Amino acid sequence: MSQFWAKTGAGKLNEDGRPSYHPVICHLADTAAVAIEILRSHLSPIAFQRLSGGLGLSKESTIRFCGFMAGSHDLGKVSPAFQFQVSEVGKILAGGSLYDCWSKLPQSLRKTKTPHGLVTAATLPEFLVDIGVGGSLSRRHAKRVARKLAALVGGHHGFFPSRDEIRNLDSGLAGTDERSIWRQHSLDIFQQLKDYVALTPDDLPSQCDNAAAMLIAGLTTVSDWLASNPDAKTGFPYANDTPFDHYQQGLGAKAKNALETQGWTCHQEGKPLTFMELFGFENPRDLQKVAISLSQNIHPPCLVMVEASMGEGKTEAALYLADYLQHQTSVGGFYIGLPTQATSNAMFQRVQEFLGKRYQKDVINLTLSHSASALKEEYQQTICRLDQVYDREEKVVASEWHTARKRSLLSPYGVGTVDQGLMGVVRSRHQFVRLFGLAGRTVILDEIHAYDLYTGTLLERFLEWLALLGSPVIALSATLPKSTRQGLLQAYAEGSGCSAPELLETSYPRITTFSKGTVIEESFPPSKHVCRELEIRWVTDEQWIKALKEKLQNGGCVAVICSTVGRAQAIYDQLKPYFVPNEELGLFHGRFLFTDRERIEKDCLHKFGKKGKRPDKYVLVATQVIEQSLDVDFDLMISDLAPVDLLLQRSGRLHRHTRDHRPADLELPALWIVKPITKPDSKADFQESGYIYDRHVLLRSWLVLRNRESIQLPEETDSLIEAVYDLAADIPDDLEPEYQEDWQTSLADYRAETQNSYRAKANKIKLPPTRVDNSPDQFTRQGEEDDESTIAAVTRLGEPSFTTIFLKRTEQGLCFPTGERQPISLRDRPILPVIRELLANSTRISKKEIVGVLAEKSNPSEWKSALLRNCRYVELDAEDGADLGEWRVSLDPLKGVVFHKNN
């Protein structure tokens, strides 16, 4: 009797001559059992509704059918190409006659790549139609539904197979010929699985919409991952020759144990807590009162857009709404997506405290999702097996299983960069796992004004898919143009199957909600502490540098925000004659080594945070790294010119917290802006800012502010934003001719290059719309690994870059330039602690000329980890520098990584 292996470990034979293996039918049943348990106990009820509705099945039929489909994912392993890839094992189990047929095939043909998922996609459709899938349809349409379902589970390794790939399979390798004995063996195992899940004709669908497709694909892959663990205590040890009738006994309990031990916790429901119970605020702010009131009128899928100044309590309002939706409407947990790793790290600590207070007696699984989470020590200390939490004081921890990079969005609670979610709507490997993880959970998007049109286009498609999957979205922003709000609303409405109403002219600050096709817009009075007159002063570098020392004679804390790292380093050098480095002068940008950057970030929060130990006098020179979400507060700010919304965002770091005492000269908030260079009859020169931001937006930002000595906030926020971003606005009549011409030409460029080009690039990689019937292969794009470099490349538009690791050449060998200088060998495969140390001594370099040199360098052969695969390393000489082509790259302890052109 032929037997077929799904897992065989190292493929070695035991003493009795038999291999150690796990039969195909056992692995299929393991996967089905896990899928059934996920559906019964772990999938958000809202997501389950989307799944059952998309299939047109009842609850129990959905569970049985989806469990069956997930289990059938590896049916393609019953094929000669798979069974005989470990020839000795295949020959013993499948039998000599089948092996003889295989061995007679030309050797060149036997080496042809034949993925078993592709064989599954080719084999399943006929089987599914024959048992009744699509029973209410014509056979042609039934086959179409069956092919879609087969491709969804056949793509469990990340890429959905195309019709052409299936047609081009060699039947001798795949065993798919109708007269092949392999096909009969496949059918026998298919029937065994059908009997195991007790599938009946009433459990079979005649439809599968896009929501159900993404959920089935994600469920299949995740269940396969869990079912592939051979550990005897936490998974599914090899059954070897155990008869399936005996093996299947108690399989449901084994699946339940596997999920529990790997950190899968059941969906939590209960009575929503009041705002006071959640946060201890006896008197919520007006924004929060509106959120509390609106919560009674929102039902998933729903969109909430909150626009208000910094310090109004937007985060607390969002957490309240997420908690309410979870406990009142059966939404899952939540994921908070932020613009940067630094803002994610800061938010993680806030959410950790929130969940610890909210669920004081429960173990809560909270993950941090971004490419450097492995380097965040405070997060790493929370990682554990959830069944071992009894010996820890902290009950908000990260399940070890969920911390793998493709699994982090499967945790019920998460914080990370928005890019991790956006990869769910990019045609990339395993994008459906990300959507599966977020389905039916509240997604909170913070600082959404921080994204350009390219990322914003992906964001709109992300909202559309979240709506389809029943996921509420709460978008938080200090400022948003009306066109951006309308675009987000339109996208979410399309995913909800509704038309989007036109937004009204509701005054800022405001909350906009969309639920059941209805929009409600409510404004509210701003809190007194955010109402201010902001002084505007236009300065040159020479003017402000000269004036700053005099301004700080009585002390004060100043932020200087520069458009580029190189400019920040140059300004730091210019300020050193006036302020003592480290004691009175600091530098913060993204081109420090990671370990130094994390230290500097903590130091900034320690000095300028709400509870920080504020220095008497200090000037912090920084880039945009302090622009988003860092809770820091300064007496005076000097900024390079930037788009008006970002200038307003930066000004939120001025007088952010109530202080008992501010220096006499700095009692009122003031923003000094470095003015462009202007010459008669010439366009304005925006210097470094012109390399970073769109010219038209910079021009209009400068024009709307250049004659202002102050602005009233938040009253003038809306008018300032619309004055810059309303592209239909007329050119001011009194504008100088040279600026009128610049307005016209830069607007044309903005529309052509920025709007059309950015959108076109985003459209090439984003998923199709939710309501379009596409074949599954349109959702994934083969050829690119789903690594962090791919994520950075496709979710943000920018120059190519490399994460660059710095090592120092010493007499003892290569050492890390920071910390204890222990020698490191590049010939050994690095273990995780060493990988962390390597990445801690890295930074991201995007300078075109240097990136070109780095691209030609090869990594050590033992750097096989996905965390290192797309990195490059640089050896520093005795002077802490390295020559890369025409450039000298140096590591300066105070300035970070510095570039100099070689003479």
PDB file of N, CA, C and O in Angstrom, residues 538 641 674-691 693-696 698-703 706 735-743 745-746:
ATOM      1  N   TRP A 538      10.652  85.709  10.160  1.00  0.00           N
ATOM      2  CA  TRP A 538      11.461  85.204   9.067  1.00  0.00           C
ATOM      3  C   TRP A 538      12.913  85.636   9.268  1.00  0.00           C
ATOM      4  O   TRP A 538      13.191  86.801   9.514  1.00  0.00           O
ATOM      5  N   LEU A 641      12.175  76.123   6.068  1.00  0.00           N
ATOM      6  CA  LEU A 641      10.863  76.185   5.441  1.00  0.00           C
ATOM      7  C   LEU A 641      10.386  74.769   5.101  1.00  0.00           C
ATOM      8  O   LEU A 641      11.149  73.929   4.619  1.00  0.00           O
ATOM      9  N   VAL A 674      13.409  79.966   8.510  1.00  0.00           N
ATOM     10  CA  VAL A 674      14.513  80.378   7.638  1.00  0.00           C
ATOM     11  C   VAL A 674      13.937  80.722   6.271  1.00  0.00           C
ATOM     12  O   VAL A 674      13.352  79.887   5.593  1.00  0.00           O
ATOM     13  N   LYS A 675      14.104  81.970   5.892  1.00  0.00           N
ATOM     14  CA  LYS A 675      13.456  82.430   4.670  1.00  0.00           C
ATOM     15  C   LYS A 675      14.259  82.029   3.434  1.00  0.00           C
ATOM     16  O   LYS A 675      15.480  81.841   3.499  1.00  0.00           O
ATOM     17  N   PRO A 676      13.547  81.872   2.318  1.00  0.00           N
ATOM     18  CA  PRO A 676      14.256  81.526   1.089  1.00  0.00           C
ATOM     19  C   PRO A 676      15.108  82.690   0.603  1.00  0.00           C
ATOM     20  O   PRO A 676      14.904  83.842   1.004  1.00  0.00           O
ATOM     21  N   ILE A 677      16.043  82.388  -0.272  1.00  0.00           N
ATOM     22  CA  ILE A 677      16.867  83.431  -0.888  1.00  0.00           C
ATOM     23  C   ILE A 677      16.091  84.003  -2.072  1.00  0.00           C
ATOM     24  O   ILE A 677      15.656  83.269  -2.969  1.00  0.00           O
ATOM     25  N   THR A 678      15.887  85.304  -2.066  1.00  0.00           N
ATOM     26  CA  THR A 678      15.128  85.947  -3.141  1.00  0.00           C
ATOM     27  C   THR A 678      15.954  87.028  -3.815  1.00  0.00           C
ATOM     28  O   THR A 678      16.712  87.747  -3.163  1.00  0.00           O
ATOM     29  N   LYS A 679      15.794  87.110  -5.116  1.00  0.00           N
ATOM     30  CA  LYS A 679      16.440  88.150  -5.916  1.00  0.00           C
ATOM     31  C   LYS A 679      15.399  88.730  -6.855  1.00  0.00           C
ATOM     32  O   LYS A 679      14.475  88.024  -7.284  1.00  0.00           O
ATOM     33  N   PRO A 680      15.499  90.004  -7.163  1.00  0.00           N
ATOM     34  CA  PRO A 680      14.518  90.616  -8.065  1.00  0.00           C
ATOM     35  C   PRO A 680      14.395  89.847  -9.379  1.00  0.00           C
ATOM     36  O   PRO A 680      15.395  89.407  -9.953  1.00  0.00           O
ATOM     37  N   ASP A 681      13.156  89.652  -9.819  1.00  0.00           N
ATOM     38  CA  ASP A 681      12.837  89.017 -11.101  1.00  0.00           C
ATOM     39  C   ASP A 681      13.300  87.564 -11.182  1.00  0.00           C
ATOM     40  O   ASP A 681      13.493  87.024 -12.277  1.00  0.00           O
ATOM     41  N   SER A 682      13.513  86.941 -10.026  1.00  0.00           N
ATOM     42  CA  SER A 682      13.950  85.538 -10.011  1.00  0.00           C
ATOM     43  C   SER A 682      13.044  84.718  -9.100  1.00  0.00           C
ATOM     44  O   SER A 682      12.399  85.254  -8.196  1.00  0.00           O
ATOM     45  N   LYS A 683      13.048  83.430  -9.357  1.00  0.00           N
ATOM     46  CA  LYS A 683      12.299  82.534  -8.483  1.00  0.00           C
ATOM     47  C   LYS A 683      12.989  82.449  -7.128  1.00  0.00           C
ATOM     48  O   LYS A 683      14.201  82.616  -7.016  1.00  0.00           O
ATOM     49  N   ALA A 684      12.222  82.165  -6.108  1.00  0.00           N
ATOM     50  CA  ALA A 684      12.782  81.990  -4.768  1.00  0.00           C
ATOM     51  C   ALA A 684      13.615  80.717  -4.716  1.00  0.00           C
ATOM     52  O   ALA A 684      13.255  79.694  -5.311  1.00  0.00           O
ATOM     53  N   ASP A 685      14.725  80.781  -3.996  1.00  0.00           N
ATOM     54  CA  ASP A 685      15.592  79.618  -3.799  1.00  0.00           C
ATOM     55  C   ASP A 685      15.282  79.029  -2.430  1.00  0.00           C
ATOM     56  O   ASP A 685      15.577  79.628  -1.395  1.00  0.00           O
ATOM     57  N   PHE A 686      14.685  77.828  -2.429  1.00  0.00           N
ATOM     58  CA  PHE A 686      14.304  77.201  -1.167  1.00  0.00           C
ATOM     59  C   PHE A 686      15.415  76.348  -0.571  1.00  0.00           C
ATOM     60  O   PHE A 686      15.191  75.634   0.400  1.00  0.00           O
ATOM     61  N   GLN A 687      16.581  76.379  -1.140  1.00  0.00           N
ATOM     62  CA  GLN A 687      17.777  75.713  -0.623  1.00  0.00           C
ATOM     63  C   GLN A 687      17.502  74.228  -0.328  1.00  0.00           C
ATOM     64  O   GLN A 687      16.860  73.548  -1.132  1.00  0.00           O
ATOM     65  N   GLU A 688      17.964  73.699   0.798  1.00  0.00           N
ATOM     66  CA  GLU A 688      17.839  72.270   1.076  1.00  0.00           C
ATOM     67  C   GLU A 688      16.385  71.806   1.110  1.00  0.00           C
ATOM     68  O   GLU A 688      16.069  70.667   0.745  1.00  0.00           O
ATOM     69  N   SER A 689      15.483  72.673   1.564  1.00  0.00           N
ATOM     70  CA  SER A 689      14.073  72.273   1.621  1.00  0.00           C
ATOM     71  C   SER A 689      13.538  71.920   0.246  1.00  0.00           C
ATOM     72  O   SER A 689      12.641  71.071   0.113  1.00  0.00           O
ATOM     73  N   GLY A 690      14.087  72.564  -0.801  1.00  0.00           N
ATOM     74  CA  GLY A 690      13.637  72.290  -2.156  1.00  0.00           C
ATOM     75  C   GLY A 690      13.972  70.892  -2.637  1.00  0.00           C
ATOM     76  O   GLY A 690      13.352  70.399  -3.588  1.00  0.00           O
ATOM     77  N   TYR A 691      14.955  70.238  -1.998  1.00  0.00           N
ATOM     78  CA  TYR A 691      15.294  68.865  -2.359  1.00  0.00           C
ATOM     79  C   TYR A 691      14.355  67.852  -1.682  1.00  0.00           C
ATOM     80  O   TYR A 691      14.280  66.703  -2.116  1.00  0.00           O
ATOM     81  N   TYR A 693      10.911  68.708  -0.313  1.00  0.00           N
ATOM     82  CA  TYR A 693       9.481  68.946  -0.454  1.00  0.00           C
ATOM     83  C   TYR A 693       9.148  69.469  -1.846  1.00  0.00           C
ATOM     84  O   TYR A 693      10.003  70.028  -2.536  1.00  0.00           O
ATOM     85  N   ASP A 694       7.901  69.297  -2.247  1.00  0.00           N
ATOM     86  CA  ASP A 694       7.466  69.771  -3.553  1.00  0.00           C
ATOM     87  C   ASP A 694       7.554  71.296  -3.648  1.00  0.00           C
ATOM     88  O   ASP A 694       7.164  72.013  -2.715  1.00  0.00           O
ATOM     89  N   ARG A 695       8.030  71.777  -4.768  1.00  0.00           N
ATOM     90  CA  ARG A 695       8.243  73.212  -4.925  1.00  0.00           C
ATOM     91  C   ARG A 695       6.936  73.995  -4.823  1.00  0.00           C
ATOM     92  O   ARG A 695       6.896  75.057  -4.191  1.00  0.00           O
ATOM     93  N   HIS A 696       5.876  73.514  -5.449  1.00  0.00           N
ATOM     94  CA  HIS A 696       4.624  74.280  -5.443  1.00  0.00           C
ATOM     95  C   HIS A 696       4.089  74.417  -4.019  1.00  0.00           C
ATOM     96  O   HIS A 696       3.622  75.492  -3.623  1.00  0.00           O
ATOM     97  N   LEU A 698       5.859  74.297  -1.242  1.00  0.00           N
ATOM     98  CA  LEU A 698       6.743  75.220  -0.521  1.00  0.00           C
ATOM     99  C   LEU A 698       6.455  76.670  -0.904  1.00  0.00           C
ATOM    100  O   LEU A 698       6.413  77.555  -0.045  1.00  0.00           O
ATOM    101  N   LEU A 699       6.276  76.918  -2.204  1.00  0.00           N
ATOM    102  CA  LEU A 699       6.009  78.273  -2.672  1.00  0.00           C
ATOM    103  C   LEU A 699       4.744  78.826  -2.017  1.00  0.00           C
ATOM    104  O   LEU A 699       4.753  79.946  -1.474  1.00  0.00           O
ATOM    105  N   ARG A 700       3.676  78.056  -2.046  1.00  0.00           N
ATOM    106  CA  ARG A 700       2.423  78.553  -1.490  1.00  0.00           C
ATOM    107  C   ARG A 700       2.483  78.648   0.035  1.00  0.00           C
ATOM    108  O   ARG A 700       1.863  79.538   0.631  1.00  0.00           O
ATOM    109  N   SER A 701       3.238  77.779   0.674  1.00  0.00           N
ATOM    110  CA  SER A 701       3.410  77.869   2.133  1.00  0.00           C
ATOM    111  C   SER A 701       4.137  79.158   2.486  1.00  0.00           C
ATOM    112  O   SER A 701       3.770  79.868   3.447  1.00  0.00           O
ATOM    113  N   TRP A 702       5.181  79.463   1.716  1.00  0.00           N
ATOM    114  CA  TRP A 702       5.926  80.708   1.968  1.00  0.00           C
ATOM    115  C   TRP A 702       5.045  81.924   1.695  1.00  0.00           C
ATOM    116  O   TRP A 702       4.994  82.862   2.497  1.00  0.00           O
ATOM    117  N   LEU A 703       4.328  81.897   0.586  1.00  0.00           N
ATOM    118  CA  LEU A 703       3.511  83.057   0.225  1.00  0.00           C
ATOM    119  C   LEU A 703       2.415  83.328   1.237  1.00  0.00           C
ATOM    120  O   LEU A 703       2.102  84.487   1.533  1.00  0.00           O
ATOM    121  N   ARG A 706       4.488  84.708   4.460  1.00  0.00           N
ATOM    122  CA  ARG A 706       5.646  85.613   4.397  1.00  0.00           C
ATOM    123  C   ARG A 706       5.361  86.995   4.984  1.00  0.00           C
ATOM    124  O   ARG A 706       6.285  87.656   5.470  1.00  0.00           O
ATOM    125  N   LEU A 735       0.080  89.212  -6.640  1.00  0.00           N
ATOM    126  CA  LEU A 735       1.328  88.458  -6.580  1.00  0.00           C
ATOM    127  C   LEU A 735       2.304  88.967  -7.639  1.00  0.00           C
ATOM    128  O   LEU A 735       1.922  89.252  -8.780  1.00  0.00           O
ATOM    129  N   GLU A 736       3.586  89.091  -7.250  1.00  0.00           N
ATOM    130  CA  GLU A 736       4.610  89.565  -8.158  1.00  0.00           C
ATOM    131  C   GLU A 736       4.671  88.667  -9.404  1.00  0.00           C
ATOM    132  O   GLU A 736       4.462  87.461  -9.319  1.00  0.00           O
ATOM    133  N   PRO A 737       4.981  89.241 -10.554  1.00  0.00           N
ATOM    134  CA  PRO A 737       4.967  88.469 -11.813  1.00  0.00           C
ATOM    135  C   PRO A 737       5.850  87.221 -11.767  1.00  0.00           C
ATOM    136  O   PRO A 737       5.468  86.176 -12.285  1.00  0.00           O
ATOM    137  N   GLU A 738       7.060  87.348 -11.177  1.00  0.00           N
ATOM    138  CA  GLU A 738       7.943  86.186 -11.150  1.00  0.00           C
ATOM    139  C   GLU A 738       7.362  85.034 -10.327  1.00  0.00           C
ATOM    140  O   GLU A 738       7.593  83.850 -10.622  1.00  0.00           O
ATOM    141  N   TYR A 739       6.595  85.398  -9.286  1.00  0.00           N
ATOM    142  CA  TYR A 739       5.981  84.359  -8.462  1.00  0.00           C
ATOM    143  C   TYR A 739       4.706  83.822  -9.101  1.00  0.00           C
ATOM    144  O   TYR A 739       4.342  82.653  -8.898  1.00  0.00           O
ATOM    145  N   GLN A 740       4.014  84.674  -9.890  1.00  0.00           N
ATOM    146  CA  GLN A 740       2.865  84.175 -10.644  1.00  0.00           C
ATOM    147  C   GLN A 740       3.314  83.093 -11.630  1.00  0.00           C
ATOM    148  O   GLN A 740       2.678  82.039 -11.754  1.00  0.00           O
ATOM    149  N   GLU A 741       4.406  83.361 -12.317  1.00  0.00           N
ATOM    150  CA  GLU A 741       4.925  82.385 -13.275  1.00  0.00           C
ATOM    151  C   GLU A 741       5.376  81.112 -12.560  1.00  0.00           C
ATOM    152  O   GLU A 741       5.116  79.985 -13.013  1.00  0.00           O
ATOM    153  N   ASP A 742       6.049  81.304 -11.422  1.00  0.00           N
ATOM    154  CA  ASP A 742       6.502  80.149 -10.635  1.00  0.00           C
ATOM    155  C   ASP A 742       5.302  79.329 -10.166  1.00  0.00           C
ATOM    156  O   ASP A 742       5.326  78.093 -10.172  1.00  0.00           O
ATOM    157  N   TRP A 743       4.239  80.017  -9.731  1.00  0.00           N
ATOM    158  CA  TRP A 743       3.011  79.348  -9.289  1.00  0.00           C
ATOM    159  C   TRP A 743       2.483  78.454 -10.416  1.00  0.00           C
ATOM    160  O   TRP A 743       2.171  77.276 -10.206  1.00  0.00           O
ATOM    161  N   THR A 745       3.951  77.294 -13.273  1.00  0.00           N
ATOM    162  CA  THR A 745       4.819  76.197 -13.717  1.00  0.00           C
ATOM    163  C   THR A 745       4.969  75.118 -12.644  1.00  0.00           C
ATOM    164  O   THR A 745       4.953  73.926 -12.954  1.00  0.00           O
ATOM    165  N   SER A 746       5.102  75.549 -11.390  1.00  0.00           N
ATOM    166  CA  SER A 746       5.260  74.557 -10.326  1.00  0.00           C
ATOM    167  C   SER A 746       3.959  73.785 -10.094  1.00  0.00           C
ATOM    168  O   SER A 746       3.984  72.604  -9.745  1.00  0.00           O
TER     169      SER A 746
END
